[in-house]
N, CA, C and O atoms as a GROMACS GRO file, in nm:
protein
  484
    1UNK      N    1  -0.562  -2.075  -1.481
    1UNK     CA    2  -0.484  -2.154  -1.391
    1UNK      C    3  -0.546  -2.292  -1.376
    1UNK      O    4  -0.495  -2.400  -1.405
    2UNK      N    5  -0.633  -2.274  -1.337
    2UNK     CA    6  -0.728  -2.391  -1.344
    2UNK      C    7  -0.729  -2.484  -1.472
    2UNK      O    8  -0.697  -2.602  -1.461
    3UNK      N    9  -0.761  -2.437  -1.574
    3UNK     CA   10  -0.708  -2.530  -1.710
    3UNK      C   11  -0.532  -2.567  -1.698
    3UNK      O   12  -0.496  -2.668  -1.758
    4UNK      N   13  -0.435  -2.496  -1.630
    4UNK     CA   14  -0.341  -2.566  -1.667
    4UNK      C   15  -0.336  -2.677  -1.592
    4UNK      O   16  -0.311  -2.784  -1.648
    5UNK      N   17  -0.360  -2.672  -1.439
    5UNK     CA   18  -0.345  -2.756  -1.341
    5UNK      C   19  -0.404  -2.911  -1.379
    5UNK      O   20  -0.344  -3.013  -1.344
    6UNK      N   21  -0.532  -2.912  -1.455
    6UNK     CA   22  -0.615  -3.000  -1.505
    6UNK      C   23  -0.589  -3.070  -1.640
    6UNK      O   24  -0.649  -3.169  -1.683
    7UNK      N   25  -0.442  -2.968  -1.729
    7UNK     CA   26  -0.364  -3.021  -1.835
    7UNK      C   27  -0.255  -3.096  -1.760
    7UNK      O   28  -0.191  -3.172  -1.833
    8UNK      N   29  -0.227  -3.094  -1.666
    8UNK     CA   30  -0.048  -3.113  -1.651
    8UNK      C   31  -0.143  -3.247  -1.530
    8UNK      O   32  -0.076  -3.296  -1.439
    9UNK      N   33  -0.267  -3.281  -1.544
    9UNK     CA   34  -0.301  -3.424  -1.411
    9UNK      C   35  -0.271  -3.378  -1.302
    9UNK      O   36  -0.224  -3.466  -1.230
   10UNK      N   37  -0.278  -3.232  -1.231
   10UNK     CA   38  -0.276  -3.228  -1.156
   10UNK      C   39  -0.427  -3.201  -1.039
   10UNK      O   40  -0.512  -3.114  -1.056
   11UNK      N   41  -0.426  -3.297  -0.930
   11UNK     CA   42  -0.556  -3.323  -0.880
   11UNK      C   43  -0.516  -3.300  -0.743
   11UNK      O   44  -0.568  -3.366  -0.654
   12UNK      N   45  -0.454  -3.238  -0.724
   12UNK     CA   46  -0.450  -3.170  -0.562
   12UNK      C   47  -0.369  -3.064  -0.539
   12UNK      O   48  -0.250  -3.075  -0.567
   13UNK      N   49  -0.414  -2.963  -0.494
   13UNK     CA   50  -0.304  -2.858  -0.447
   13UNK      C   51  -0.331  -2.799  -0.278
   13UNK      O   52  -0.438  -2.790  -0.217
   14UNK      N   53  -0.168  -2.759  -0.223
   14UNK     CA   54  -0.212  -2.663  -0.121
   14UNK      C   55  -0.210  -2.584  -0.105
   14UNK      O   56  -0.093  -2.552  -0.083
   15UNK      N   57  -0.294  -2.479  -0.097
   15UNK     CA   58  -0.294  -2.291  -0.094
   15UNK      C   59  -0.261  -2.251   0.058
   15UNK      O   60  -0.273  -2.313   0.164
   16UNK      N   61  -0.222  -2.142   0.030
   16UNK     CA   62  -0.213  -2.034   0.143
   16UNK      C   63  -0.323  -1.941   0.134
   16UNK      O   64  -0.412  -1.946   0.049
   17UNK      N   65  -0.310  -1.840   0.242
   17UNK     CA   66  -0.437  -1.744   0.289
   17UNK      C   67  -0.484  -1.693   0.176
   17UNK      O   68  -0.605  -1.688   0.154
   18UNK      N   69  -0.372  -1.640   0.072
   18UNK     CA   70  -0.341  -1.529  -0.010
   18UNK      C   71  -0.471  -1.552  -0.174
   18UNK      O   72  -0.511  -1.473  -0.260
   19UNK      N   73  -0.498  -1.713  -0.143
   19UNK     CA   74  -0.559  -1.781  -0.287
   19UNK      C   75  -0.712  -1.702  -0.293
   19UNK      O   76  -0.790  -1.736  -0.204
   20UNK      N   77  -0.760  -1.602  -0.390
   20UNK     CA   78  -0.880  -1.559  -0.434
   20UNK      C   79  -0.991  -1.682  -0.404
   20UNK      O   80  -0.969  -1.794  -0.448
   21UNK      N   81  -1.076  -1.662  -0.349
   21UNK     CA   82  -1.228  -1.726  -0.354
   21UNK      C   83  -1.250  -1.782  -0.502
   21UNK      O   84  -1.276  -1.899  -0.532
   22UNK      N   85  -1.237  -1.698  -0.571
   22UNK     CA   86  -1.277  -1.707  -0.716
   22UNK      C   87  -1.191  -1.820  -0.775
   22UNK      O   88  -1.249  -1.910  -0.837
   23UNK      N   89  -1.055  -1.824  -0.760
   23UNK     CA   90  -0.995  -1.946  -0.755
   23UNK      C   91  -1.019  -2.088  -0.704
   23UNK      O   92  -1.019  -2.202  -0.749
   24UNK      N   93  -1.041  -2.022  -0.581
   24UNK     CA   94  -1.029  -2.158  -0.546
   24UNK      C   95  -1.199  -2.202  -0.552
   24UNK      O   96  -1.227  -2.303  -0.486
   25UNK      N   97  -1.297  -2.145  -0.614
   25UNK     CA   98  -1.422  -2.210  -0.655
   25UNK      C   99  -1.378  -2.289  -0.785
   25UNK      O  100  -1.392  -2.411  -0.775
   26UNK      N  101  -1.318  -2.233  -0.927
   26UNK     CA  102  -1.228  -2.235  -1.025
   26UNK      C  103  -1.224  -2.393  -1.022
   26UNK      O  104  -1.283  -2.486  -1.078
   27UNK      N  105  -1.116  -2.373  -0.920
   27UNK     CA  106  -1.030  -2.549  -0.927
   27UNK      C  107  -1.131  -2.642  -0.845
   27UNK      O  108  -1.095  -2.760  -0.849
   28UNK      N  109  -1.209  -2.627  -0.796
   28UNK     CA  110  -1.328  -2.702  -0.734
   28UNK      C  111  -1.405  -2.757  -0.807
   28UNK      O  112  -1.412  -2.880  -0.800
   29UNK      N  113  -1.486  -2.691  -0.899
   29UNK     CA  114  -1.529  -2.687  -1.048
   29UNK      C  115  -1.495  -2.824  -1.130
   29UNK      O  116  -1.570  -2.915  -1.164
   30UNK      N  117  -1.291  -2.796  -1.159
   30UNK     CA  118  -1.346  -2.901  -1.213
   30UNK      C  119  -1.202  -3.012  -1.150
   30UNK      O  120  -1.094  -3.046  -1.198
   31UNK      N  121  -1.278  -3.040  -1.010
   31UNK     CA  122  -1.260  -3.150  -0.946
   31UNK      C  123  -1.099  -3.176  -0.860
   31UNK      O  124  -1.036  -3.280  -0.841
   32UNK      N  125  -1.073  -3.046  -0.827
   32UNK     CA  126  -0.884  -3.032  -0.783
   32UNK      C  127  -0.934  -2.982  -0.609
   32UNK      O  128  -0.999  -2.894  -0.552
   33UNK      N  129  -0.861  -3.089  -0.583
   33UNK     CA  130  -0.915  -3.020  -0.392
   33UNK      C  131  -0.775  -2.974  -0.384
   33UNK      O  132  -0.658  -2.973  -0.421
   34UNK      N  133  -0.885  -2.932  -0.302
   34UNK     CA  134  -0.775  -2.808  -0.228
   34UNK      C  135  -0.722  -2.873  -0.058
   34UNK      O  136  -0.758  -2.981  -0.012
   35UNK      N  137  -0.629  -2.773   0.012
   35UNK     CA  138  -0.611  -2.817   0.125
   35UNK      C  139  -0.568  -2.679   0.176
   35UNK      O  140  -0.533  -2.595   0.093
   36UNK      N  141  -0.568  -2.655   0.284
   36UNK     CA  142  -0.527  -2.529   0.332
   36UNK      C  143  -0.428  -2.499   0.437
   36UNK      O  144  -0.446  -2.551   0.547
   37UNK      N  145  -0.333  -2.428   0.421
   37UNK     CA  146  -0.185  -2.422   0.482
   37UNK      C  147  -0.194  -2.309   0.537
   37UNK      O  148  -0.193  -2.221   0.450
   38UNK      N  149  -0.202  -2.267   0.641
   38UNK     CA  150  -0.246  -2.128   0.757
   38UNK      C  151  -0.072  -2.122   0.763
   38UNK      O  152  -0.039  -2.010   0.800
   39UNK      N  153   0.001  -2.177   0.746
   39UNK     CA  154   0.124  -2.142   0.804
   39UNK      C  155   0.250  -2.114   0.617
   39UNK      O  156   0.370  -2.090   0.603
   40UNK      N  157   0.167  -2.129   0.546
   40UNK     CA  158   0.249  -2.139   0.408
   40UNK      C  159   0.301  -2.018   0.424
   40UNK      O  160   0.232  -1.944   0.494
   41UNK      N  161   0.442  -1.957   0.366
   41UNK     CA  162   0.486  -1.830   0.343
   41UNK      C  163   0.490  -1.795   0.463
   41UNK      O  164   0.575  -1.708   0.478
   42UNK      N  165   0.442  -1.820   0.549
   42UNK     CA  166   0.476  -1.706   0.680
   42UNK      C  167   0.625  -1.671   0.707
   42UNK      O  168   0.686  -1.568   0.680
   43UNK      N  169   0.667  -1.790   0.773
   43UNK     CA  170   0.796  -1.755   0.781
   43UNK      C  171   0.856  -1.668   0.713
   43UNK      O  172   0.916  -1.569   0.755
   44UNK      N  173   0.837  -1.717   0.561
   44UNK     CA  174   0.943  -1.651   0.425
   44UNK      C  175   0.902  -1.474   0.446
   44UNK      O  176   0.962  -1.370   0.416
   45UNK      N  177   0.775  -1.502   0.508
   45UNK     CA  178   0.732  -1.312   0.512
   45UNK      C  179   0.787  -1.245   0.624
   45UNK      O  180   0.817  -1.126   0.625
   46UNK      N  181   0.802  -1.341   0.740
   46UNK     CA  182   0.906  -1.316   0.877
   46UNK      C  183   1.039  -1.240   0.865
   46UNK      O  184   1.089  -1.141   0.919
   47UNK      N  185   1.069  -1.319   0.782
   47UNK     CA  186   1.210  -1.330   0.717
   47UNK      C  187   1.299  -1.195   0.642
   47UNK      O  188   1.312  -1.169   0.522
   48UNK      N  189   1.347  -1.130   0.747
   48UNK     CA  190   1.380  -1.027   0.624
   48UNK      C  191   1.565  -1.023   0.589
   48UNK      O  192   1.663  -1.000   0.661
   49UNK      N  193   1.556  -1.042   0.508
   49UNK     CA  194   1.728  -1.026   0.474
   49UNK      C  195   1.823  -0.882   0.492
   49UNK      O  196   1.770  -0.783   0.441
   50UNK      N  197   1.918  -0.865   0.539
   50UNK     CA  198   1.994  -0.734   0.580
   50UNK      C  199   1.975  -0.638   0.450
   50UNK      O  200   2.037  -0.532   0.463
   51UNK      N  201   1.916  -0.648   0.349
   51UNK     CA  202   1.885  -0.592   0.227
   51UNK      C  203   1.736  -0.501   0.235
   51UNK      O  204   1.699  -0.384   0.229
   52UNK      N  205   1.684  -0.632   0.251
   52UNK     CA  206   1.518  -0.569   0.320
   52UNK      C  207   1.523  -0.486   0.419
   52UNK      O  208   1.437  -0.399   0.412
   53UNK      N  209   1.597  -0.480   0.516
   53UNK     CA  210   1.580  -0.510   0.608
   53UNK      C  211   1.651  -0.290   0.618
   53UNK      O  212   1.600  -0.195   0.678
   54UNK      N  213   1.755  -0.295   0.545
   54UNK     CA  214   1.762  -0.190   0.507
   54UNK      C  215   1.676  -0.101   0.421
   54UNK      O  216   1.666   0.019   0.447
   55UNK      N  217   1.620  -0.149   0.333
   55UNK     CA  218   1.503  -0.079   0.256
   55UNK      C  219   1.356  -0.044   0.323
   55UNK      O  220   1.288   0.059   0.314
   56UNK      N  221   1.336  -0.146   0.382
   56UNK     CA  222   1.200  -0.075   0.509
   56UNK      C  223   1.253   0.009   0.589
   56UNK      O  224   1.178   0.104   0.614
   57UNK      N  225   1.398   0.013   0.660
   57UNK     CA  226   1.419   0.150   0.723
   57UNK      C  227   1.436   0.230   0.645
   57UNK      O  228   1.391   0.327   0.706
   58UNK      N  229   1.465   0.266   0.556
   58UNK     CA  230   1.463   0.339   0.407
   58UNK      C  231   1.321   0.447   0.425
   58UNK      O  232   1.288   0.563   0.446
   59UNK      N  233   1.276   0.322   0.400
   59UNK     CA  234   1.097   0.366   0.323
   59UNK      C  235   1.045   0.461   0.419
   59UNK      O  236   0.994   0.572   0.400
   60UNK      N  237   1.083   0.358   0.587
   60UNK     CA  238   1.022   0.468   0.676
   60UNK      C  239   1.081   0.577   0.716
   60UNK      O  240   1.027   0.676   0.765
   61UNK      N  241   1.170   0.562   0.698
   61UNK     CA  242   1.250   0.726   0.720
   61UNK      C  243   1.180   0.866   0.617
   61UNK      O  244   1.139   0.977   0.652
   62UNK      N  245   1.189   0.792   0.462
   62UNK     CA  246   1.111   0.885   0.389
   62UNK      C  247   0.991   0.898   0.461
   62UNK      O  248   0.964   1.003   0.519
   63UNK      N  249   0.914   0.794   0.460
   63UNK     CA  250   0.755   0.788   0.483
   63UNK      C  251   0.719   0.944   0.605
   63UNK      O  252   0.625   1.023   0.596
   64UNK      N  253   0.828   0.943   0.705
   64UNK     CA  254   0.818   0.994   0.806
   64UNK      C  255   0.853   1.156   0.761
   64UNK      O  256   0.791   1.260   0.784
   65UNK      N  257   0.967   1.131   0.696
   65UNK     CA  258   1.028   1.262   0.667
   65UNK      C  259   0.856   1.348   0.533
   65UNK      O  260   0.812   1.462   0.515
   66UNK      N  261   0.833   1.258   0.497
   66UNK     CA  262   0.674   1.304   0.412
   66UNK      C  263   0.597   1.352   0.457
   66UNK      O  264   0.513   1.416   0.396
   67UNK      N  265   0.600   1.336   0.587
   67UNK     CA  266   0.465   1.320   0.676
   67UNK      C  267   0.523   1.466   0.774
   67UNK      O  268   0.434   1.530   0.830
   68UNK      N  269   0.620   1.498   0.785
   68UNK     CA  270   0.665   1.589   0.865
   68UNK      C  271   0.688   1.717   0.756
   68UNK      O  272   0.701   1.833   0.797
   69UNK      N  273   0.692   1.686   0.622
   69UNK     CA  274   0.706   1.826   0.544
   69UNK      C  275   0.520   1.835   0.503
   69UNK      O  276   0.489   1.952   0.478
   70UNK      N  277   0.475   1.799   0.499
   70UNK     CA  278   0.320   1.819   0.482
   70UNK      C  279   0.225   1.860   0.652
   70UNK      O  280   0.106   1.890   0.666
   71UNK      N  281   0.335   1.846   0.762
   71UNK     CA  282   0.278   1.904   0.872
   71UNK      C  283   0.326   2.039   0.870
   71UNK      O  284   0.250   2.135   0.886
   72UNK      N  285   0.495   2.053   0.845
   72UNK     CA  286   0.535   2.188   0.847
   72UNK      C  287   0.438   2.270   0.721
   72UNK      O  288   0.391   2.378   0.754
   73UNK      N  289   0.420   2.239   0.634
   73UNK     CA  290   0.292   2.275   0.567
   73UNK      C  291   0.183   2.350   0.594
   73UNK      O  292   0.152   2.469   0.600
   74UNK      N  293   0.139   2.253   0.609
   74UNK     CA  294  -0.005   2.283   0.741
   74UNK      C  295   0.004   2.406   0.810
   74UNK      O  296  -0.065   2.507   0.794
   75UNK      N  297   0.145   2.376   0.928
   75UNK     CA  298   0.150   2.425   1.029
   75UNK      C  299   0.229   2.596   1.006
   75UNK      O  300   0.236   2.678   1.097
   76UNK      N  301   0.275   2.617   0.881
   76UNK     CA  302   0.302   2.751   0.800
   76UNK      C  303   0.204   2.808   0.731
   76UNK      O  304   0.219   2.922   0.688
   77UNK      N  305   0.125   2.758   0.717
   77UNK     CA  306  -0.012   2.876   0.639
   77UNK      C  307  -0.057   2.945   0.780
   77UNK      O  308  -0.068   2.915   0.899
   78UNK      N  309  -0.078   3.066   0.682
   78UNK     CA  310  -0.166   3.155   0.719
   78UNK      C  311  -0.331   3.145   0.759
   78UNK      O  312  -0.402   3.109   0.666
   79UNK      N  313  -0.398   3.173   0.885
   79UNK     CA  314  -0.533   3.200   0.853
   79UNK      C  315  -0.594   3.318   0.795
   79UNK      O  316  -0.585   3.436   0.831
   80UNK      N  317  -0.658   3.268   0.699
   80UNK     CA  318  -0.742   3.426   0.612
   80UNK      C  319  -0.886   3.468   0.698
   80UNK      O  320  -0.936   3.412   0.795
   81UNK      N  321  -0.924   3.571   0.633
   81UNK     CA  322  -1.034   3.621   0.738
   81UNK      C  323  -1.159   3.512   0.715
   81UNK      O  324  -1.237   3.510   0.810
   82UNK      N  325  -1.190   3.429   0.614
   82UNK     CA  326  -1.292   3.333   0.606
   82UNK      C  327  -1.227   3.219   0.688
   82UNK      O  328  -1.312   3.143   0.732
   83UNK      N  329  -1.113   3.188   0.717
   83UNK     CA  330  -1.126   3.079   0.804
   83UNK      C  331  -1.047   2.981   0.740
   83UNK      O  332  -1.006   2.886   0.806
   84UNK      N  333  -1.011   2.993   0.580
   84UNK     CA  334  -0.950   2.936   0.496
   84UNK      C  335  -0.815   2.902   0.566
   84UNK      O  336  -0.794   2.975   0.663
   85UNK      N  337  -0.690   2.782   0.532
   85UNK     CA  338  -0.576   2.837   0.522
   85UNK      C  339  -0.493   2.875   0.414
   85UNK      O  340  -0.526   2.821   0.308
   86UNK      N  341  -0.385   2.962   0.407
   86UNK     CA  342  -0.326   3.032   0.314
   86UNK      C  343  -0.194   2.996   0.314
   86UNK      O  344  -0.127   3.039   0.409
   87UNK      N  345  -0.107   2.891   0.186
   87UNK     CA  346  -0.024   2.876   0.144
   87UNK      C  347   0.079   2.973   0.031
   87UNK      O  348   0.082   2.935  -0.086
   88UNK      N  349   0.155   3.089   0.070
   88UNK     CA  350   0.152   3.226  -0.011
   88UNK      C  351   0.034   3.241  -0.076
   88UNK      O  352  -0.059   3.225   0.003
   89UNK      N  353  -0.004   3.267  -0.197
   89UNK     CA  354  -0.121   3.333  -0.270
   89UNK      C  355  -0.241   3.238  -0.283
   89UNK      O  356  -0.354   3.276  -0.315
   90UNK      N  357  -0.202   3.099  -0.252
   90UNK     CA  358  -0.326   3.032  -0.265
   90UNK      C  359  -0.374   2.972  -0.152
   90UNK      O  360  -0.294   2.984  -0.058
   91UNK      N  361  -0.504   2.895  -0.118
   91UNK     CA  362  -0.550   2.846  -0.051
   91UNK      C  363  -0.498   2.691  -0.020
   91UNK      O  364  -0.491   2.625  -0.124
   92UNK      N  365  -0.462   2.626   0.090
   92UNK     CA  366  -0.400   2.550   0.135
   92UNK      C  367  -0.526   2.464   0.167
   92UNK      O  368  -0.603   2.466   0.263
   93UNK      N  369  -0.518   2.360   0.012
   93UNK     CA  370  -0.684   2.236   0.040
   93UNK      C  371  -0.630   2.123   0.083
   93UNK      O  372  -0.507   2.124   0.084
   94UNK      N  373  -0.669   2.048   0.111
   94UNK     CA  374  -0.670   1.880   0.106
   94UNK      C  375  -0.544   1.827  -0.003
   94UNK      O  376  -0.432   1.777   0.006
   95UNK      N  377  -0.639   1.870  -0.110
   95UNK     CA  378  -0.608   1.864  -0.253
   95UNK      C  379  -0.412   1.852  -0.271
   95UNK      O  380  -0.335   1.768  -0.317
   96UNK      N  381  -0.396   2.002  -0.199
   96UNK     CA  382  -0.284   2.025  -0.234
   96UNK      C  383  -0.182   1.989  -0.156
   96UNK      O  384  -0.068   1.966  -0.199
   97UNK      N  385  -0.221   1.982  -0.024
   97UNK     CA  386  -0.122   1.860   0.068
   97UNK      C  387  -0.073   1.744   0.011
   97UNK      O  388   0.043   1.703   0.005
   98UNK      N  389  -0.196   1.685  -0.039
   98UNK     CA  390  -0.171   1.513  -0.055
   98UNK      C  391  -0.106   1.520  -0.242
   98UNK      O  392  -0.051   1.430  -0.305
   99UNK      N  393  -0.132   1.626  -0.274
   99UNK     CA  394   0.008   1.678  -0.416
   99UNK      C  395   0.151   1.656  -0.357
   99UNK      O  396   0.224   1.560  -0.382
  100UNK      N  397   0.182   1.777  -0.262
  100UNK     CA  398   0.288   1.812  -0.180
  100UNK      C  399   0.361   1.661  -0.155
  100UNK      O  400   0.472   1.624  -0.194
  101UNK      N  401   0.250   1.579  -0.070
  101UNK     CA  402   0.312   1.443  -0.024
  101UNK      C  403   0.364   1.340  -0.170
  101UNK      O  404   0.474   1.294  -0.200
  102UNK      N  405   0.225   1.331  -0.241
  102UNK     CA  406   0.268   1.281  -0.367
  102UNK      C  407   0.392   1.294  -0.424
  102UNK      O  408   0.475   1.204  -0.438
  103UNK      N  409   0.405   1.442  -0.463
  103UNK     CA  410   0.539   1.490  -0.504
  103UNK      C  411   0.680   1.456  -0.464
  103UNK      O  412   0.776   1.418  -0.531
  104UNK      N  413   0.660   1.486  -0.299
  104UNK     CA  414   0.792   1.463  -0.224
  104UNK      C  415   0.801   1.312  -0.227
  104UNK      O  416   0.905   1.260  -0.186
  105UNK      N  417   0.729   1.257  -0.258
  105UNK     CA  418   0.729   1.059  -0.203
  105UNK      C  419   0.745   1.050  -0.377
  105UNK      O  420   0.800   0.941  -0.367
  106UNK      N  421   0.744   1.064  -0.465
  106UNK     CA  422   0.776   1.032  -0.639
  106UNK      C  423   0.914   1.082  -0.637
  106UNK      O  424   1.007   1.002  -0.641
  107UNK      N  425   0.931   1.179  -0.633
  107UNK     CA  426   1.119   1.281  -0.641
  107UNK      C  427   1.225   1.159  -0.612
  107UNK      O  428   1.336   1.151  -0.665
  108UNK      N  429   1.148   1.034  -0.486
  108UNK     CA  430   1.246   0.959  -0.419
  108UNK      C  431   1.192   0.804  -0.436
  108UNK      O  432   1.192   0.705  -0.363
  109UNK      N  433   1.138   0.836  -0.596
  109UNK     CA  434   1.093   0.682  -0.664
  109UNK      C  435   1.019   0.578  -0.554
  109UNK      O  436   1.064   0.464  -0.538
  110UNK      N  437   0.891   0.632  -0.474
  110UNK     CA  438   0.793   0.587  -0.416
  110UNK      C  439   0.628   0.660  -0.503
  110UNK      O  440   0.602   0.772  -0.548
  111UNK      N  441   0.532   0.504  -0.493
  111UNK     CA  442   0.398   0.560  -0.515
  111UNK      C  443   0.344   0.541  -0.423
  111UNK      O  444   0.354   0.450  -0.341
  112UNK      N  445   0.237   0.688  -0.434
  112UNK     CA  446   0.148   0.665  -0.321
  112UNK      C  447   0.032   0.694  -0.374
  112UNK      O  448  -0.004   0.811  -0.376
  113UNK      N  449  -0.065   0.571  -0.439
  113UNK     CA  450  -0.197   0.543  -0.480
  113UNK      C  451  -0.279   0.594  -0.349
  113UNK      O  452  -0.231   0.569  -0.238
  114UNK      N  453  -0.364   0.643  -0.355
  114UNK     CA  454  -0.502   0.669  -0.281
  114UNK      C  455  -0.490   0.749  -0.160
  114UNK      O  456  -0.592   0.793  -0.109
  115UNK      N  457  -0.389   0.769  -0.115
  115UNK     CA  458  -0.360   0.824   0.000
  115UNK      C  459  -0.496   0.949   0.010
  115UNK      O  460  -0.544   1.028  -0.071
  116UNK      N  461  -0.518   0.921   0.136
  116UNK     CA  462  -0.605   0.991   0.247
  116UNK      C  463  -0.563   1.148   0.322
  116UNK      O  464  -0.492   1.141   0.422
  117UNK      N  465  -0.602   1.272   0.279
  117UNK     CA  466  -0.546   1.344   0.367
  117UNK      C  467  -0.698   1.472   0.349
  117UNK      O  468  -0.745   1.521   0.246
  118UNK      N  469  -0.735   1.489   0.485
  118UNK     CA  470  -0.876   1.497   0.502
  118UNK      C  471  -0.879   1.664   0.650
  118UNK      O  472  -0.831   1.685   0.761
  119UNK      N  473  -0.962   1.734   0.553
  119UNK     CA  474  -0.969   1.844   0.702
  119UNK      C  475  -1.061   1.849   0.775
  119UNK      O  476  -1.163   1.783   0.755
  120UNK      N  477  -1.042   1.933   0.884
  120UNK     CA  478  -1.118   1.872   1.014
  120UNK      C  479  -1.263   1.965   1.007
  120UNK      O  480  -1.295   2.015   0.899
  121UNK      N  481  -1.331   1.979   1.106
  121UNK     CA  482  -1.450   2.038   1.039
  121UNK      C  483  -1.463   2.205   1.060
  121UNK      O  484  -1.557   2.266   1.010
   0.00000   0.00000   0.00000
């Protein structure tokens, strides 16, 4: 980025929050100041169109409806005599919740990278 900005004469830019450190050392380097805009994009991120606006209630409806079939989950196993819980024949881990959620949140063309689902002690 930095080489193009410095092909095309360009010797000033203004970033928003969003610009990497690493960048903006980059264009410092070789001689492009910077200036900084706390208010760039905000609005546009404010902003949601009756489109969006439908798709985040979307998301959270799934999100919620995910979150309520991985409690009924939970809240349907069995306790075994070690203390385990019991999902019919197998043991009901961590593991296999955050499958469960995975699963049900992919079926309805959502990812869910890294997700957290953790038992108590």
């Amino acid at each position: 980025m930095a080489e193009l900005l410095r092909a095309r004469g360009i010797t000033r830019v203004v970033v928003d929050r969003s610009l990497p450190m690493s960048f903006a050392h980059e264009l410092g380097l070789i001689g492009i100041e910077l200036s900084y805009d706390a208010e760039m994009g905000v609005a546009e991120r404010r902003a949601k169109s009756p489109a969006e606006l439908d798709a985040l209630r979307t998301a959270q409806a799934d999100t919620e409806a995910a979150m309520e079939m991985a409690c009924r989950l939970v809240a349907g196993a069995k306790a075994a005599a070690d203390g385990s819980l019991r999902a019919g024949d197998e043991t009901l881990t961590s593991e296999r919740v955050r499958h469960a959620i995975d699963t049900f949140l992919l079926e309805r063309n959502y990812s869910n990278p890294a997700s957290i689902v953790a038992c108590g002690p």
